[in-house]
CSV table of C-alpha atoms in Angstrom, one decimal:
chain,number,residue,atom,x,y,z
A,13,UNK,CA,-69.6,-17.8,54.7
A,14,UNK,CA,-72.7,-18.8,52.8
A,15,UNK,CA,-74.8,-16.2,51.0
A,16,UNK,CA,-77.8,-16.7,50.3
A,17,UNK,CA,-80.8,-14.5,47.7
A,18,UNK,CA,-84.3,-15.8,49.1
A,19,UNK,CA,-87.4,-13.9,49.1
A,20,UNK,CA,-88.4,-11.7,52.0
A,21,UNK,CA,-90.8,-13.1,54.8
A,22,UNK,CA,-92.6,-11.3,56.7
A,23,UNK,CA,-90.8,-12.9,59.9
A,24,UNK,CA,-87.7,-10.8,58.7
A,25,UNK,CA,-89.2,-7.7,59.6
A,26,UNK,CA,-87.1,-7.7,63.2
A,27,UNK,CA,-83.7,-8.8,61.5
A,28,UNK,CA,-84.3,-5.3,58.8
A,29,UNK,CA,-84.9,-3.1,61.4
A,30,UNK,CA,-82.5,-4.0,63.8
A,31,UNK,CA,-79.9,-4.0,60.9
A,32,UNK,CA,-81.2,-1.0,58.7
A,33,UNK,CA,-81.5,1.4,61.4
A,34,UNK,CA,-77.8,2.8,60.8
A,35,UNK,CA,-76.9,5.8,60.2
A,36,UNK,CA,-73.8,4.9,58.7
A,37,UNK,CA,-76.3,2.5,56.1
A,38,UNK,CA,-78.9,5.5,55.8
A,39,UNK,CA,-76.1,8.4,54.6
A,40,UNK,CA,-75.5,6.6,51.1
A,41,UNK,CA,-79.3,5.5,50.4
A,42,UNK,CA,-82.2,7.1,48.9
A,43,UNK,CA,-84.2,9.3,51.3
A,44,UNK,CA,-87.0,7.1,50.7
A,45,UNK,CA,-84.7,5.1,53.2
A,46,UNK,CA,-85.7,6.6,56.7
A,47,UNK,CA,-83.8,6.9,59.7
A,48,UNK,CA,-84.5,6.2,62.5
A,49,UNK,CA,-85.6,2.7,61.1
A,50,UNK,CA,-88.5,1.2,63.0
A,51,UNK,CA,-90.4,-1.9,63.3
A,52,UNK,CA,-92.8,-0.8,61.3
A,53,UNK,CA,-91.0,0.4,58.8
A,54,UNK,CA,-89.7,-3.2,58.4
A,55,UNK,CA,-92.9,-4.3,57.9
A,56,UNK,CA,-94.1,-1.6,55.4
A,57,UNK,CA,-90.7,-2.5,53.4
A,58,UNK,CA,-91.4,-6.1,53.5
A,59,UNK,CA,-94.6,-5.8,52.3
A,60,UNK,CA,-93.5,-4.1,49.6
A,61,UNK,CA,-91.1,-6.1,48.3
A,62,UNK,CA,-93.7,-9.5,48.5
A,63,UNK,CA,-96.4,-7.3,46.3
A,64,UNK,CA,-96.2,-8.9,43.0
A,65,UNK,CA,-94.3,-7.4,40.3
A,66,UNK,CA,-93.0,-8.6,37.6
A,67,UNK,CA,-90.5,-5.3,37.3
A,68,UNK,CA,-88.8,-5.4,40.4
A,69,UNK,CA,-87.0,-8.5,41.8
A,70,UNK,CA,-86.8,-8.1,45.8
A,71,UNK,CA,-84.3,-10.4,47.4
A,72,UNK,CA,-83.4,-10.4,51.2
A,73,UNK,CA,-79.7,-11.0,51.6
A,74,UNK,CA,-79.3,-14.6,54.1
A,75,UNK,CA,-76.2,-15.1,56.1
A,76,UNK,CA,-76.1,-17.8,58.6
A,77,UNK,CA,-80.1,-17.5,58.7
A,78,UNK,CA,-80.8,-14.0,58.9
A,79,UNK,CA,-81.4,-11.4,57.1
A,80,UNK,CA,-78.6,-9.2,56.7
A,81,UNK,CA,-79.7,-7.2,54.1
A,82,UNK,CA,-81.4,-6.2,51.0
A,83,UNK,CA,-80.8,-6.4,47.2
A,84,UNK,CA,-83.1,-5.4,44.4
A,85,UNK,CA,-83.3,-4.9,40.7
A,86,UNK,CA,-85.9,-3.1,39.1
A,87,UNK,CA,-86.8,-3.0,35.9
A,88,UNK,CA,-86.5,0.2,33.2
A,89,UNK,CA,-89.7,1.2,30.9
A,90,UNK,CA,-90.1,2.5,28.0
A,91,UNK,CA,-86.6,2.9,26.1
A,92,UNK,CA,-85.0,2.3,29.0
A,93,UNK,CA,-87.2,-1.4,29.1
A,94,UNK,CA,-83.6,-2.9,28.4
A,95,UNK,CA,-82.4,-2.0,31.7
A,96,UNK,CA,-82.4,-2.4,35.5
A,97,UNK,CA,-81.5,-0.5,38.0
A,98,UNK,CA,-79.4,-2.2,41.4
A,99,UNK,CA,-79.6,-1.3,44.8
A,100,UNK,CA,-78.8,-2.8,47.8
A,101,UNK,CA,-77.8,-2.6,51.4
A,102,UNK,CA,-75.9,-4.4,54.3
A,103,UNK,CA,-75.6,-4.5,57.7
A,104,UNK,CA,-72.2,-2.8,59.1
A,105,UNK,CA,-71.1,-5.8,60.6
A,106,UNK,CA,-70.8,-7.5,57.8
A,107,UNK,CA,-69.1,-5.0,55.7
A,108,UNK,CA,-65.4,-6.0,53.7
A,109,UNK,CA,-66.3,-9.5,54.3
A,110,UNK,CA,-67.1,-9.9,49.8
A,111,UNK,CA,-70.9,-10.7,51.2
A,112,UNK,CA,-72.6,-8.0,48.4
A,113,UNK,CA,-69.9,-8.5,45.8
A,114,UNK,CA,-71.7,-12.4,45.8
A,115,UNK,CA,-75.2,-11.0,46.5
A,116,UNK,CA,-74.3,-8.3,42.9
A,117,UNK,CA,-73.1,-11.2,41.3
A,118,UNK,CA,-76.1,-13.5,41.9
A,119,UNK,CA,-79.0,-11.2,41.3
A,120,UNK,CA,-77.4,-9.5,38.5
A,121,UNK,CA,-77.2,-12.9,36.9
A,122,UNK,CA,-80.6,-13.8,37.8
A,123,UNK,CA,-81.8,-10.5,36.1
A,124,UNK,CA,-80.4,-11.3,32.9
A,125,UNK,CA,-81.8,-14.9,32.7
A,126,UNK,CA,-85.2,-13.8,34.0
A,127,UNK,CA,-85.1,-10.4,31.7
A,128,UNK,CA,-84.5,-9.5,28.3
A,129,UNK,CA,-82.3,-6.7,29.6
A,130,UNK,CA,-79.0,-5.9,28.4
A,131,UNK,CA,-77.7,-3.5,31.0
A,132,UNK,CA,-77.6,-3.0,34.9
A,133,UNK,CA,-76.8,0.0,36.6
A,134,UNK,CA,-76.3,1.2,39.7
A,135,UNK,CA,-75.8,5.0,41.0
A,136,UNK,CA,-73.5,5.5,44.5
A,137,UNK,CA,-72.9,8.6,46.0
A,138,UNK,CA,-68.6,9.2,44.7
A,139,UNK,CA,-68.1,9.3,48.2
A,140,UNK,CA,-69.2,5.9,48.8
A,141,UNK,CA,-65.9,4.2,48.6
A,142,UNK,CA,-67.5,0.6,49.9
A,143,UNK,CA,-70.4,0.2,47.4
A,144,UNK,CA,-68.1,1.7,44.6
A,145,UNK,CA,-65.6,-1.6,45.3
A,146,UNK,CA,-68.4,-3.6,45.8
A,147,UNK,CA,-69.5,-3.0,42.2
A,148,UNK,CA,-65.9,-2.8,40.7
A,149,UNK,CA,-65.4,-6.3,42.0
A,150,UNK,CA,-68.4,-7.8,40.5
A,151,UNK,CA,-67.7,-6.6,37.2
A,152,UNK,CA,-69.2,-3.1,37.3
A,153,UNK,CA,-68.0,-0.1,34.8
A,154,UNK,CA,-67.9,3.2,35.8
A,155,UNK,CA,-69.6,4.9,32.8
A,156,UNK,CA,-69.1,8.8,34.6
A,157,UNK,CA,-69.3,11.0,37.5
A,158,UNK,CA,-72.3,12.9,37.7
A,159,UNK,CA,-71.5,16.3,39.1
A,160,UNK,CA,-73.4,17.6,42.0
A,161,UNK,CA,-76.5,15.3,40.9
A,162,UNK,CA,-77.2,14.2,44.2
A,163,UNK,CA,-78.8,16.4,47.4
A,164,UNK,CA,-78.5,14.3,50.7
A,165,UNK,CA,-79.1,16.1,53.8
A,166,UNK,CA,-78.6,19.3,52.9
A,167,UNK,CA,-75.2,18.5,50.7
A,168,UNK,CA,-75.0,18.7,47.2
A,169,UNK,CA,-72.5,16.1,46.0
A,170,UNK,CA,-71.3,13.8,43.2
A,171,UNK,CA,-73.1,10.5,42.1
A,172,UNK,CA,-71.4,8.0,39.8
A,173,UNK,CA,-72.8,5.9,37.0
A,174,UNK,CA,-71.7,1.9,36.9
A,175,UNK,CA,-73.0,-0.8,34.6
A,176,UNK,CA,-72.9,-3.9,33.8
A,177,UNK,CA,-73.6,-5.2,30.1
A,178,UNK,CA,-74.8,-8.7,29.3
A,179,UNK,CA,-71.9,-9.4,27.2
């Protein structure tokens, strides 16, 4: 199975919110990630990620010619300018299938030829046993646990630190 990075279109809006609108996808992301996901929603997000930026690199994830999914870096500032942050998500039906392990591994070496970064982090719930593997298999560190750092519907709970180092 092909995976592809490409940048979003606006005609993806009904793939990401048929996919995205999962409560299974929303437990382990930001609360800036809603649920329910709507159509408009989709679009907001979409237009989002086609605003020009040069500190954040929004890629849709492409597999057999939709859009499964969504993987981003975004740049750090200040003395944190040598790093980027991950995040990503995937539809459930294509979970365990190694789809975001490839879609970690491509961006993340896009960002470092694009960026003079030398670090890329990512921050999953400890709970998140999927996205933990994900980044494990694509090279990721776990530099620590960071205890009861995260609050998610009402839970306080552990978030982990991974990274990846140009070297």
């Amino acid at each position: 199975m092909d995976v592809i990075l490409r940048k979003w279109c606006r005609e993806d809006a009904a793939d990401v919110a048929k996919y995205a609108n999962n409560e299974k996808i929303a437990q382990y992301l930001r609360d800036i990630f809603p649920h329910p996901y709507t159509l408009e929603d989709a679009r907001a997000f979409i237009e989002t990620c086609l605003a020009e930026n040069e500190c954040c690199l929004f890629q849709a994830v492409e597999v057999d010619g939709r859009a499964v999914g969504s993987i981003a870096l975004s740049r750090g500032s200040d003395v944190y300018r040598k790093n980027a942050e991950l995040g990503y998500w995937l539809a459930e039906e294509y979970w365990g299938q190694g789809i975001m392990t490839e879609a970690v591994r491509q961006i993340c070496w896009e960002g470092f030829q694009v960026w003079d970064i030398q670090r890329i982090y990512a921050e999953p719930f400890a709970h998140n046993a999927g996205s933990r593997r994900v980044l494990e298999k694509a090279g990721f560190v776990l530099e620590g646990l960071q205890r009861q750092s995260v609050f998610k519907r009402g839970v306080v709970c552990d978030g982990c630190m991974y990274a990846l180092l140009r070297e």
